[in-house]
Coordinates of C-alpha atoms and ligand atoms in Angstrom, one line a residue:
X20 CA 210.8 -9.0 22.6
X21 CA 212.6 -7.3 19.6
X22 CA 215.9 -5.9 20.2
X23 CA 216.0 -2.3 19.3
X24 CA 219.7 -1.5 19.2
X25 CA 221.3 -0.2 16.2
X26 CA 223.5 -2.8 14.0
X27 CA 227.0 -1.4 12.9
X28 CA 228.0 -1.7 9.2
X29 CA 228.1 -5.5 9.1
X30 CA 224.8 -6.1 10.8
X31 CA 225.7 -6.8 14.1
X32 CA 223.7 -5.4 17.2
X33 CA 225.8 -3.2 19.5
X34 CA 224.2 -2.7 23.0
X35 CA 226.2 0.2 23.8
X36 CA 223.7 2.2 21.5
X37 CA 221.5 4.1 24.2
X38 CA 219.2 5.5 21.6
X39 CA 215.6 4.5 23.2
X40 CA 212.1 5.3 22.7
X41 CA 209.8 7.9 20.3
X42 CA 209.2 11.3 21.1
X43 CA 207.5 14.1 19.5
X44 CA 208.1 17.9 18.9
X45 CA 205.0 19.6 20.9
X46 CA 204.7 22.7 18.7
X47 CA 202.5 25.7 20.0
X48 CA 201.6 29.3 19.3
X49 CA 200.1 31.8 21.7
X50 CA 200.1 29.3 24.7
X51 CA 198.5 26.4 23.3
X52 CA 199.3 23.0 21.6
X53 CA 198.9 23.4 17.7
X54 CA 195.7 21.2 16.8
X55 CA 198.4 18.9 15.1
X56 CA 200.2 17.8 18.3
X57 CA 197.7 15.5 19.4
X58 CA 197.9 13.6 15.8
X59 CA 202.1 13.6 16.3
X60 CA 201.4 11.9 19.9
X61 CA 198.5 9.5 18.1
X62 CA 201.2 8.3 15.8
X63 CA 203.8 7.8 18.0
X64 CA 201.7 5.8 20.9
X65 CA 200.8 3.2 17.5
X66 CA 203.7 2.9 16.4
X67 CA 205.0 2.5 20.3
X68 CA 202.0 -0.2 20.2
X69 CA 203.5 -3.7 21.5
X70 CA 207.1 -2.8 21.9
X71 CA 207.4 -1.2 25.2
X72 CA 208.9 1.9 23.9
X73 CA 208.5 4.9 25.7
X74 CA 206.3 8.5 24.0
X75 CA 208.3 11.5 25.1
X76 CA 207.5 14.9 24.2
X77 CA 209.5 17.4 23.7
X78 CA 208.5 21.1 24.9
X79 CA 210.4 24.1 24.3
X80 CA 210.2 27.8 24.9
X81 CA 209.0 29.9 26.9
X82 CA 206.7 30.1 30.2
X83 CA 205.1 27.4 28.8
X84 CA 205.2 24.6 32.1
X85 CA 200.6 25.2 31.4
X86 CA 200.7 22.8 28.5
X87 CA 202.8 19.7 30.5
X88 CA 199.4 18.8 31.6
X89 CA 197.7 18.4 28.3
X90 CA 200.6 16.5 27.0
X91 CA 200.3 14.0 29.8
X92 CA 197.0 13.7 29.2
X93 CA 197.4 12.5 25.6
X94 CA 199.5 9.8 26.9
X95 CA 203.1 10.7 26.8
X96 CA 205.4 8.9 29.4
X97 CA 207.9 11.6 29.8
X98 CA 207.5 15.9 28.9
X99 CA 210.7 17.0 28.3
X100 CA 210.7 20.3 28.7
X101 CA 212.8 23.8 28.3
X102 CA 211.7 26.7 29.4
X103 CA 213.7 29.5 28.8
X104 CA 213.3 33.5 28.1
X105 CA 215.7 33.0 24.9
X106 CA 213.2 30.8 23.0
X107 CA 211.1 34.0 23.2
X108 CA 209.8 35.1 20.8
X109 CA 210.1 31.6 18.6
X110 CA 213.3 31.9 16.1
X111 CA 213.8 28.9 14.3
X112 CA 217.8 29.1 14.8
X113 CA 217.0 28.9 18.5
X114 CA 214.9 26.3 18.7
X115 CA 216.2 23.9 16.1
X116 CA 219.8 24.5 18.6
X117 CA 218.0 24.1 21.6
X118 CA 215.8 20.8 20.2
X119 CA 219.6 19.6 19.2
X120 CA 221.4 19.7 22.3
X121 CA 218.2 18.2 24.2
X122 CA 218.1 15.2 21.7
X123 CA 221.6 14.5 21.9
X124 CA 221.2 14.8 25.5
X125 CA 218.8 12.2 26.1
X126 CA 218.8 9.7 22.8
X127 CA 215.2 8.9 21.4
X128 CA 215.6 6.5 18.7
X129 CA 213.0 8.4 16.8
X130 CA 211.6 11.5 16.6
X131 CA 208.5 12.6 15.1
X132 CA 207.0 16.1 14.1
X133 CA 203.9 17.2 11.8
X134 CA 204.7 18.4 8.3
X135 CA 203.4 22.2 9.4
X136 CA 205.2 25.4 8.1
X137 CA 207.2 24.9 11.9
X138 CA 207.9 21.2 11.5
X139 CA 208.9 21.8 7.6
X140 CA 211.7 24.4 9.1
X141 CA 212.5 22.9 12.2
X142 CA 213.2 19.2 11.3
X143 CA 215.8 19.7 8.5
X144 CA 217.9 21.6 10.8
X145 CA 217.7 19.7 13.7
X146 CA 218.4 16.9 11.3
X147 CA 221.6 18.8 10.0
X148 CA 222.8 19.3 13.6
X149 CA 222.2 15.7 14.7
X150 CA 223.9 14.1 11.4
X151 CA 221.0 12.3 10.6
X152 CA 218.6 12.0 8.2
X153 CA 215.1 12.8 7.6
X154 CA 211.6 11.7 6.1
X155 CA 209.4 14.3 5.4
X156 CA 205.2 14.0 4.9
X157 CA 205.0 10.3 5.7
X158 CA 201.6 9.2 5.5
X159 CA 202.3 5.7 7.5
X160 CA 204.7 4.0 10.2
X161 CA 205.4 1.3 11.5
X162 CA 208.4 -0.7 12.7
X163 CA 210.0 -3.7 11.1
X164 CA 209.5 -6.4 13.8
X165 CA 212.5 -8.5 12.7
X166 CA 215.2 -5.2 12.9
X167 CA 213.3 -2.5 14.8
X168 CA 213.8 -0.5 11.6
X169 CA 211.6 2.7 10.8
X170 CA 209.1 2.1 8.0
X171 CA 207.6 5.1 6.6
X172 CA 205.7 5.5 3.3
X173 CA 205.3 9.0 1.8
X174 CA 204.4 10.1 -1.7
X175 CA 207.1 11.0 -4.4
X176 CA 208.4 12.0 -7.8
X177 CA 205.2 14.5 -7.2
X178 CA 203.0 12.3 -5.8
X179 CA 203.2 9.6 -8.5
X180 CA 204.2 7.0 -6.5
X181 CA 204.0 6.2 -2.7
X182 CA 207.6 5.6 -1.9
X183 CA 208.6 2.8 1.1
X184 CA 211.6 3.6 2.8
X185 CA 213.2 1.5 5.6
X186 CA 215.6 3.6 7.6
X187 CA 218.2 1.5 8.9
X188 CA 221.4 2.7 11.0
X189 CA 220.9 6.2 11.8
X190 CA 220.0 7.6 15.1
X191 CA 217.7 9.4 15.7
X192 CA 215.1 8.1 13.0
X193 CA 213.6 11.2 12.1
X194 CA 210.3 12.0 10.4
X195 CA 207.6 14.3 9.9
X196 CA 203.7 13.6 9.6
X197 CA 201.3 14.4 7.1
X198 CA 198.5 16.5 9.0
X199 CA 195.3 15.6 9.1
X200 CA 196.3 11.7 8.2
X201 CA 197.0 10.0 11.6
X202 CA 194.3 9.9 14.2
X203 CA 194.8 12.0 17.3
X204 CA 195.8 10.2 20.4
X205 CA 192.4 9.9 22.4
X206 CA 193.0 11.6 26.0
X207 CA 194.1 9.1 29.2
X208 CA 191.3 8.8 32.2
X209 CA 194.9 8.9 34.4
X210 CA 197.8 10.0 33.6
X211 CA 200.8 8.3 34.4
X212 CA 203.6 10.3 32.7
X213 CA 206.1 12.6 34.4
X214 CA 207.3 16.4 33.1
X215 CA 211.1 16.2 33.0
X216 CA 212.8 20.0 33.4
X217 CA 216.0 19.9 31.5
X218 CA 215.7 24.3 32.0
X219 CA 219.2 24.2 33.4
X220 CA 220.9 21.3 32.0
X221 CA 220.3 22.3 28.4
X222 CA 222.0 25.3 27.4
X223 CA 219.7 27.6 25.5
X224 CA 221.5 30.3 23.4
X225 CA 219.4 33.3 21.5
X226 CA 218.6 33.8 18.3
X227 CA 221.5 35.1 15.6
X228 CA 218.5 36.9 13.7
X229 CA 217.4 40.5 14.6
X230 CA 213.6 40.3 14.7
X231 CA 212.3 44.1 14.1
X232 CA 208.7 43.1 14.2
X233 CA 206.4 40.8 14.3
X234 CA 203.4 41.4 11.3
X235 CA 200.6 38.9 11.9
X236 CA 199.0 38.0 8.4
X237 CA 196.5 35.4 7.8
X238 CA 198.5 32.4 8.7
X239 CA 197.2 30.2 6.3
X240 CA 195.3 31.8 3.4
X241 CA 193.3 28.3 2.7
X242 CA 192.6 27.6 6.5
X243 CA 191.3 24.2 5.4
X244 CA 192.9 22.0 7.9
X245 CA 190.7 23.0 10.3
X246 CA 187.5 24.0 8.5
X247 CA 184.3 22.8 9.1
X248 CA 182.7 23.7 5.7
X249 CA 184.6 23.4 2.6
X250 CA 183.5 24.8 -0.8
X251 CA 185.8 23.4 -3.3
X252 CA 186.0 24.9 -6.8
X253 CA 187.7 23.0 -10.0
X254 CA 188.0 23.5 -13.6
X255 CA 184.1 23.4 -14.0
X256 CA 184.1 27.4 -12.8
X257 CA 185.7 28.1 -16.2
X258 CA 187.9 30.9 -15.5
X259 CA 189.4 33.2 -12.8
X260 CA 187.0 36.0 -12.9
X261 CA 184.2 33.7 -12.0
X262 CA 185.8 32.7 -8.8
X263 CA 184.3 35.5 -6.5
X264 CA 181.2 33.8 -7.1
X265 CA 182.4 31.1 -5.3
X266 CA 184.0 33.1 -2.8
X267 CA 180.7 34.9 -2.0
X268 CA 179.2 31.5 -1.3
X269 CA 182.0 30.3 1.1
X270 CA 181.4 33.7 2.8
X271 CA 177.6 33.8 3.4
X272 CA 178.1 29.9 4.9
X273 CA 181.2 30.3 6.7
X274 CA 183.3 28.0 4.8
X275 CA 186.8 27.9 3.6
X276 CA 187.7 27.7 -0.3
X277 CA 189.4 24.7 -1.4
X278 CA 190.7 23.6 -5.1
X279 CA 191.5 20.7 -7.3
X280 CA 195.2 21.1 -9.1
X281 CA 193.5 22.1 -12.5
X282 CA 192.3 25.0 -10.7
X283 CA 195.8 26.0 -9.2
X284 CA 197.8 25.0 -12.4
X285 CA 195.6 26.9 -14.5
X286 CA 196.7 30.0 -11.8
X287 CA 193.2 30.4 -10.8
X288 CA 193.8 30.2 -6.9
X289 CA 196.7 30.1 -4.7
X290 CA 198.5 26.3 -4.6
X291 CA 197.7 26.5 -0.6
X292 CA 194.1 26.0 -1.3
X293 CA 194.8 22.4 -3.4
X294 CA 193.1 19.5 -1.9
X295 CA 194.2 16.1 -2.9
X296 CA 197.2 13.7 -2.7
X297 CA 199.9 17.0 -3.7
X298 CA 197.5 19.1 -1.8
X299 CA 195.6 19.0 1.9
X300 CA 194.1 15.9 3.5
X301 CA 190.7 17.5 4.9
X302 CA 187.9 16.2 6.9
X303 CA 184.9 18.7 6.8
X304 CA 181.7 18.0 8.2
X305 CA 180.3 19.8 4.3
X306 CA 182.3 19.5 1.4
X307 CA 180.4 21.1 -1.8
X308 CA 182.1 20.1 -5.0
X309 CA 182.1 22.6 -7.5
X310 CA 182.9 21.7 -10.9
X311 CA 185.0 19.0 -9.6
X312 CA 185.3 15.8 -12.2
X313 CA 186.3 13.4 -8.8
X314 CA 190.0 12.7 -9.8
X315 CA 191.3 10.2 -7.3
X316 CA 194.7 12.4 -6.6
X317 CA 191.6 14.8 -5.7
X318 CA 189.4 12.5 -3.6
X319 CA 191.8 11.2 -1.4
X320 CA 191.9 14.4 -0.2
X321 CA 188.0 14.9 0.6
X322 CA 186.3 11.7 0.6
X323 CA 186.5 11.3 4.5
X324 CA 184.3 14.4 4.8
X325 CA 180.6 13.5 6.4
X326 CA 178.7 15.0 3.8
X327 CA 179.8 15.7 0.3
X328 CA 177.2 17.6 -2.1
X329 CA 178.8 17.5 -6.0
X330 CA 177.4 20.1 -8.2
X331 CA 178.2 19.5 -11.6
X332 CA 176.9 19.4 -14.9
X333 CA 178.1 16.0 -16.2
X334 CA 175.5 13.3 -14.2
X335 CA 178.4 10.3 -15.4
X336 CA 181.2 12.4 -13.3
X337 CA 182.4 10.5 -11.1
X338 CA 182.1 12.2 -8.2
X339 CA 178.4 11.6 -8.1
X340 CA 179.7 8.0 -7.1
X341 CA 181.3 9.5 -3.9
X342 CA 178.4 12.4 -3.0
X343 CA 176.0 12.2 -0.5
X344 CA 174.1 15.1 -2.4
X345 CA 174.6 15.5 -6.2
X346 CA 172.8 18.6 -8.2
X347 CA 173.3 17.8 -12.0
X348 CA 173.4 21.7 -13.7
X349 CA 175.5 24.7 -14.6
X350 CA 177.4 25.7 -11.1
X351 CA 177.4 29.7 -12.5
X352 CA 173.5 29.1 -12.3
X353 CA 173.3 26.6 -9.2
X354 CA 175.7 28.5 -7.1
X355 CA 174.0 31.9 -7.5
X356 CA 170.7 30.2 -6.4
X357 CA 172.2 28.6 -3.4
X358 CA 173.2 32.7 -2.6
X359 CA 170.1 33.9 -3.0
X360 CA 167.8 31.6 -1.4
X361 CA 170.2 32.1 2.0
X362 CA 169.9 35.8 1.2
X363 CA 166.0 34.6 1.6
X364 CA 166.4 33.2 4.5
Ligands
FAD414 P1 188.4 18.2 -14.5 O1 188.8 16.8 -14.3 O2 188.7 18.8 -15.8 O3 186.9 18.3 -14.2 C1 186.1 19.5 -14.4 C2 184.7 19.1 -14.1 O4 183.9 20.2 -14.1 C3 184.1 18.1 -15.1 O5 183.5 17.0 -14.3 C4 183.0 18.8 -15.7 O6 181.8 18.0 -16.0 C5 182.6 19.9 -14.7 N1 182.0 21.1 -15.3 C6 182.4 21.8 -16.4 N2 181.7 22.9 -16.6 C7 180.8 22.9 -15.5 C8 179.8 23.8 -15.1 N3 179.6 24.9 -15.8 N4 179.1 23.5 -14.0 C9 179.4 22.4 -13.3 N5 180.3 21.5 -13.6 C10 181.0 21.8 -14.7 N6 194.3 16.9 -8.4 C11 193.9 17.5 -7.2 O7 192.8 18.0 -7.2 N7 194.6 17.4 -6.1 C12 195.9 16.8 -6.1 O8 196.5 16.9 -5.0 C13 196.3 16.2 -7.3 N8 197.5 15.6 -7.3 C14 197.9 15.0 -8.4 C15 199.2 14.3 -8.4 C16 199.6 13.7 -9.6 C17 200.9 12.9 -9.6 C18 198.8 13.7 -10.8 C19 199.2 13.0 -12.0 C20 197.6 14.4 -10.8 C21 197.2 15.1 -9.6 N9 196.0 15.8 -9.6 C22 195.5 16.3 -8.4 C23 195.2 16.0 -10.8 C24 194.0 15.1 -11.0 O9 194.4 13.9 -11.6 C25 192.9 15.8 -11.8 O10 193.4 16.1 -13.1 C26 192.3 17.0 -11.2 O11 191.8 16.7 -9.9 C27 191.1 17.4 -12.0 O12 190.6 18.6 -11.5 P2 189.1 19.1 -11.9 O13 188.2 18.1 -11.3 O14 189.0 20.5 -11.4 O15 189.1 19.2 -13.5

């Protein structure tokens, strides 16, 4: 069995580290689990794979004891969980000082989030507050089995590379997920795990901001994480003013719009809709490809989508290799056909 204490400076082991075990941050939003949770847990119980460490999760906020249960479920040994009237509604200040004190409270070794807008604002400050460091969009974990040390890739320098980094004396190890690239933790037939109230040992102070109002917008103008049709649009659409075109298409077939980074670098569409190794991982059920050469920093982000249809008007484009459907032809004449035959229909 490795030992998973932290070496001091010169490498030696002290025992009187009490930093044990993974745990995750269970973000929600109107009373549920945020579809990325059960990815978070999936990781976690991998990586806990073989070592005996223990999957906590860590709860937070308000009237929120309805979601133990679904944690349990996914396989987490221990929800540790704070409910309290000041984490409503959810300030970040709050919460990362709330998520703080409970960490420090009860040592995991590491602690794992998903690279959401919440995890992106959350973990840095927590991080801060804990004097530890932090890896951000990993896309890969696992645990050195000589040292116990984190292993995380991630891309960098702009997705160039895909950086390795071994973490090796801080505590906790902390680290954010890239969504959509980790399989979800696949529900327990009995669950074993037990919901730990730390409500009145943690002490939970309000937020410093002022919060006048609450304006919902569209939370995520792409929505593509969780889209079930995807019509993607590249440099093959030629120019801005042809993109409702495209929109009209992703309208009449329920889909969300996607791009390649041509199409956002050229300003055409908002960075949030890129797809790709800078951009969203997505995994569709349809993924039409509009005008889309097949870069790899693009496919990486598609090519686990069931069924792929490619129009384009170059047949040697490489994403014919990857398409389950290709049509070889203009996309301003394809496209409007597609339109009007569901118009027909
Ligand atoms: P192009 O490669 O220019 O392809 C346009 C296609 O449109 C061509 O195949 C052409 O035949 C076709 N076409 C032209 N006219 C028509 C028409 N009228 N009808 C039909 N088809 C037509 N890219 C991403 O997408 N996502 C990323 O996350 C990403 N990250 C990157 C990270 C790094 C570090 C680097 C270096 C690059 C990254 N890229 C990324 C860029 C990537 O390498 C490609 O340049 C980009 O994906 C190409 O976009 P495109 O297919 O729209 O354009």
């Amino acid at each position: 069995m490795v030992d998973w204490s932290i070496p001091d400076e010169s490498g030696v082991k002290s025992n009187e580290a009490s930093f044990s075990g993974i745990c995750v941050y269970a973000e929600h939003a109107d009373g549920a689990l945020v579809p990325s949770v059960p990815e978070v847990i999936g990781a976690a119980r991998q990586l806990a794979e073989g070592t005996g460490l223990p999957v906590s999760a860590v709860l937070l906020g308000s009237e929120i004891g309805h979601l133990t249960g679904e944690l349990l479920e996914l396989g987490v040994d221990e929800v540790w969980l704070v409910d309290s009237p000041n984490l409503q509604p959810y300030a970040e200040d709050a919460e990362a000082r709330c998520m703080s004190e409970l960490l420090a409270e009860l040592k995991p070794a590491i602690v794992l989030g998903s690279g959401t807008r919440r995890g992106r604002s959350i973990f840095p400050r927590v991080a801060a507050r804990l004097d530890t460091g932090l890896c951000a969009d990993c896309i890969s974990l696992s645990l050195d089995k000589e040292t116990g040390h984190l292993v995380v890739t991630r891309p960098a320098y702009g997705g160039s590379i895909v950086a390795k980094i071994v973490i090796p004396h801080q505590r906790p190890q902390m680290a954010t997920i890239k969504e959509h690239v980790f399989r979800s933790a696949a529900k327990v037939s009995t669950p074993s795990g037990i919901v730990r109230d730390m409500s009145s040992q943690i002490r939970v102070s309000k937020t410093v901001l002022e919060i006048l109002e609450i304006v919902r917008g569209r939370a995520d103008p792409a929505n593509l994480l969780q889209a079930d049709t995807i019509v993607a649009v590249g440099r093959g659409i030629k120019k801005a003013e042809n993109l409702p075109l495209i929109y009209e298409f992703a309208d009449a077939i329920g889909a969300s719009v996607g791009a390649t980074r041509a199409a956002v670098d050229l300003g055409w569409i908002h960075p949030s809709h890129q797809i790709g190794q800078t951009g969203s991982i997505v995994k569709p059920r349809v993924y039409f490809a509009c005008g889309i050469s097949g870069a790899l920093q693009h496919t990486v982000g598609m090519d686990e989508a069931e069924t792929i249809i490619a129009v384009n008007s170059d047949p040697n484009a490489p994403i014919f290799d990857l398409a389950t459907y290709g049509i070889v032809g203009d996309l301003l004449e394809v496209i409007p056909a597609f339109i009007e035959t569901l118009k027909v229909e």
